PDB file of C-alpha atoms in Angstrom:
ATOM      1  CA  MET X   1       0.128   0.091  -0.020  1.00  0.00           C
ATOM      2  CA  ASP X   2       1.172   3.380  -0.868  1.00  0.00           C
ATOM      3  CA  ALA X   3       1.978   6.041   2.027  1.00  0.00           C
ATOM      4  CA  ALA X   4      -0.077   8.863   2.671  1.00  0.00           C
ATOM      5  CA  ARG X   5      -0.024  11.804   0.497  1.00  0.00           C
ATOM      6  CA  THR X   6       0.239  14.510   3.260  1.00  0.00           C
ATOM      7  CA  SER X   7       1.464  14.484   6.998  1.00  0.00           C
ATOM      8  CA  THR X   8       0.784  11.168   8.840  1.00  0.00           C
ATOM      9  CA  THR X   9      -0.205  13.253  11.891  1.00  0.00           C
ATOM     10  CA  GLN X  10      -3.761  13.177  12.209  1.00  0.00           C
ATOM     11  CA  THR X  11      -5.727  15.966  13.738  1.00  0.00           C
ATOM     12  CA  PRO X  12      -7.843  15.510  16.854  1.00  0.00           C
ATOM     13  CA  GLY X  13     -11.012  13.364  15.968  1.00  0.00           C
ATOM     14  CA  ASP X  14      -9.620  11.824  12.761  1.00  0.00           C
ATOM     15  CA  ARG X  15      -9.396   7.943  12.439  1.00  0.00           C
ATOM     16  CA  THR X  16      -8.123   5.626   9.841  1.00  0.00           C
ATOM     17  CA  PHE X  17      -9.762   2.914   8.420  1.00  0.00           C
ATOM     18  CA  SER X  18      -7.549   0.203   7.072  1.00  0.00           C
ATOM     19  CA  GLY X  19      -8.294  -2.578   4.821  1.00  0.00           C
ATOM     20  CA  PRO X  20      -6.636  -4.550   1.986  1.00  0.00           C
ATOM     21  CA  GLY X  21      -4.581  -2.003  -0.072  1.00  0.00           C
ATOM     22  CA  VAL X  22      -6.259   1.005   1.428  1.00  0.00           C
ATOM     23  CA  ALA X  23      -6.000   3.259   4.299  1.00  0.00           C
ATOM     24  CA  LEU X  24      -8.801   6.130   4.308  1.00  0.00           C
ATOM     25  CA  ASN X  25      -8.744   8.914   6.925  1.00  0.00           C
ATOM     26  CA  TYR X  26     -12.134   9.921   8.367  1.00  0.00           C
ATOM     27  CA  ARG X  27     -13.754  11.835  10.953  1.00  0.00           C
ATOM     28  CA  LEU X  28     -17.085  11.225  12.915  1.00  0.00           C
ATOM     29  CA  GLN X  29     -18.578  14.055  14.730  1.00  0.00           C
ATOM     30  CA  GLY X  30     -21.878  15.339  16.067  1.00  0.00           C
ATOM     31  CA  LYS X  31     -24.438  14.248  18.386  1.00  0.00           C
ATOM     32  CA  GLY X  32     -27.584  14.294  16.280  1.00  0.00           C
ATOM     33  CA  SER X  33     -29.984  11.273  15.735  1.00  0.00           C
ATOM     34  CA  ARG X  34     -29.855  11.517  11.772  1.00  0.00           C
ATOM     35  CA  SER X  35     -26.609  10.560   9.583  1.00  0.00           C
ATOM     36  CA  LEU X  36     -24.809  12.883   7.120  1.00  0.00           C
ATOM     37  CA  VAL X  37     -22.199  11.778   4.864  1.00  0.00           C
ATOM     38  CA  CYS X  38     -20.233  14.711   3.451  1.00  0.00           C
ATOM     39  CA  ILE X  39     -17.786  14.118   0.247  1.00  0.00           C
ATOM     40  CA  HIS X  40     -15.291  16.637  -0.943  1.00  0.00           C
ATOM     41  CA  GLY X  41     -14.574  17.454  -4.384  1.00  0.00           C
ATOM     42  CA  VAL X  42     -11.517  15.989  -6.597  1.00  0.00           C
ATOM     43  CA  GLY X  43      -8.435  17.732  -5.165  1.00  0.00           C
ATOM     44  CA  SER X  44      -9.707  18.800  -1.855  1.00  0.00           C
ATOM     45  CA  ASN X  45     -10.100  16.954   1.426  1.00  0.00           C
ATOM     46  CA  LEU X  46     -12.300  16.354   4.572  1.00  0.00           C
ATOM     47  CA  GLU X  47     -11.427  19.704   6.027  1.00  0.00           C
ATOM     48  CA  ALA X  48     -13.440  21.453   3.280  1.00  0.00           C
ATOM     49  CA  TRP X  49     -16.428  20.389   5.487  1.00  0.00           C
ATOM     50  CA  GLU X  50     -15.262  21.715   8.829  1.00  0.00           C
ATOM     51  CA  ASP X  51     -17.350  24.904   8.819  1.00  0.00           C
ATOM     52  CA  VAL X  52     -20.554  23.255   7.680  1.00  0.00           C
ATOM     53  CA  ALA X  53     -19.992  20.436  10.165  1.00  0.00           C
ATOM     54  CA  ALA X  54     -19.426  22.644  12.983  1.00  0.00           C
ATOM     55  CA  LYS X  55     -22.928  24.267  12.387  1.00  0.00           C
ATOM     56  CA  LEU X  56     -24.780  21.007  11.833  1.00  0.00           C
ATOM     57  CA  ASP X  57     -23.117  18.788  14.568  1.00  0.00           C
ATOM     58  CA  ASP X  58     -26.219  19.142  17.170  1.00  0.00           C
ATOM     59  CA  THR X  59     -28.529  17.894  14.590  1.00  0.00           C
ATOM     60  CA  PHE X  60     -26.548  15.264  12.742  1.00  0.00           C
ATOM     61  CA  ARG X  61     -23.891  12.728  13.167  1.00  0.00           C
ATOM     62  CA  ILE X  62     -21.483  13.535  10.393  1.00  0.00           C
ATOM     63  CA  LEU X  63     -18.939  11.525   8.435  1.00  0.00           C
ATOM     64  CA  THR X  64     -16.371  13.109   6.418  1.00  0.00           C
ATOM     65  CA  LEU X  65     -13.430  11.414   4.808  1.00  0.00           C
ATOM     66  CA  ASP X  66     -10.508  11.960   2.596  1.00  0.00           C
ATOM     67  CA  LEU X  67     -11.108  10.060  -0.636  1.00  0.00           C
ATOM     68  CA  ARG X  68      -8.500   7.835  -1.770  1.00  0.00           C
ATOM     69  CA  GLY X  69      -5.565   9.788  -3.109  1.00  0.00           C
ATOM     70  CA  HIS X  70      -6.552  13.074  -1.224  1.00  0.00           C
ATOM     71  CA  GLY X  71      -5.601  14.513   2.251  1.00  0.00           C
ATOM     72  CA  ARG X  72      -4.355  11.833   4.707  1.00  0.00           C
ATOM     73  CA  SER X  73      -5.764   8.841   2.807  1.00  0.00           C
ATOM     74  CA  SER X  74      -3.544   6.287   0.828  1.00  0.00           C
ATOM     75  CA  LEU X  75      -2.686   6.900  -2.764  1.00  0.00           C
ATOM     76  CA  VAL X  76      -4.810   5.288  -5.595  1.00  0.00           C
ATOM     77  CA  LYS X  77      -3.563   3.516  -8.801  1.00  0.00           C
ATOM     78  CA  GLY X  78      -5.735   3.337 -11.773  1.00  0.00           C
ATOM     79  CA  ALA X  79      -8.765   5.447 -12.844  1.00  0.00           C
ATOM     80  CA  ILE X  80     -10.417   8.294 -10.762  1.00  0.00           C
ATOM     81  CA  ARG X  81     -13.909   6.432 -11.210  1.00  0.00           C
ATOM     82  CA  SER X  82     -12.287   3.361  -9.357  1.00  0.00           C
ATOM     83  CA  MET X  83     -11.042   5.756  -6.460  1.00  0.00           C
ATOM     84  CA  ILE X  84     -14.534   7.314  -5.939  1.00  0.00           C
ATOM     85  CA  SER X  85     -16.588   4.116  -6.299  1.00  0.00           C
ATOM     86  CA  SER X  86     -14.557   2.184  -3.604  1.00  0.00           C
ATOM     87  CA  GLY X  87     -14.796   5.312  -1.306  1.00  0.00           C
ATOM     88  CA  THR X  88     -18.545   5.476  -1.710  1.00  0.00           C
ATOM     89  CA  CYS X  89     -19.000   1.638  -1.222  1.00  0.00           C
ATOM     90  CA  TRP X  90     -16.799   2.184   2.060  1.00  0.00           C
ATOM     91  CA  LEU X  91     -19.130   5.037   3.218  1.00  0.00           C
ATOM     92  CA  SER X  92     -22.175   3.010   2.598  1.00  0.00           C
ATOM     93  CA  LEU X  93     -20.958   0.093   4.754  1.00  0.00           C
ATOM     94  CA  THR X  94     -19.774   2.558   7.550  1.00  0.00           C
ATOM     95  CA  MET X  95     -22.986   4.345   7.732  1.00  0.00           C
ATOM     96  CA  SER X  96     -24.956   1.440   7.809  1.00  0.00           C
ATOM     97  CA  ALA X  97     -22.936   0.404  10.904  1.00  0.00           C
ATOM     98  CA  SER X  98     -22.457   3.769  12.341  1.00  0.00           C
ATOM     99  CA  ARG X  99     -24.862   3.275  15.434  1.00  0.00           C
ATOM    100  CA  SER X 100     -22.145   0.940  16.485  1.00  0.00           C
ATOM    101  CA  VAL X 101     -19.328   3.049  15.916  1.00  0.00           C
ATOM    102  CA  ALA X 102     -18.229   4.996  19.166  1.00  0.00           C
TER     103      ALA X 102
END
């Protein structure tokens, strides 16, 4: 697996999901009963959602992440479509189990 693109130092609240060939940096925040997933655009990272998440964290439990090849997530080889679809699949699985994530 390739090393992360940026600093390996995570900010408080950041976590890492590690699976075969991938390491995804993500952040769960908020106290709300409803779930919200925020996906950044190409060339950005999860920090693009900081201000939005801060305003909504009383209403939502918010998941933001660095897509593969962005921020602190591992690099990706191959087409960008592959990068986005693998991140989206991971998000779907994580959000369906989010009630059990502390």
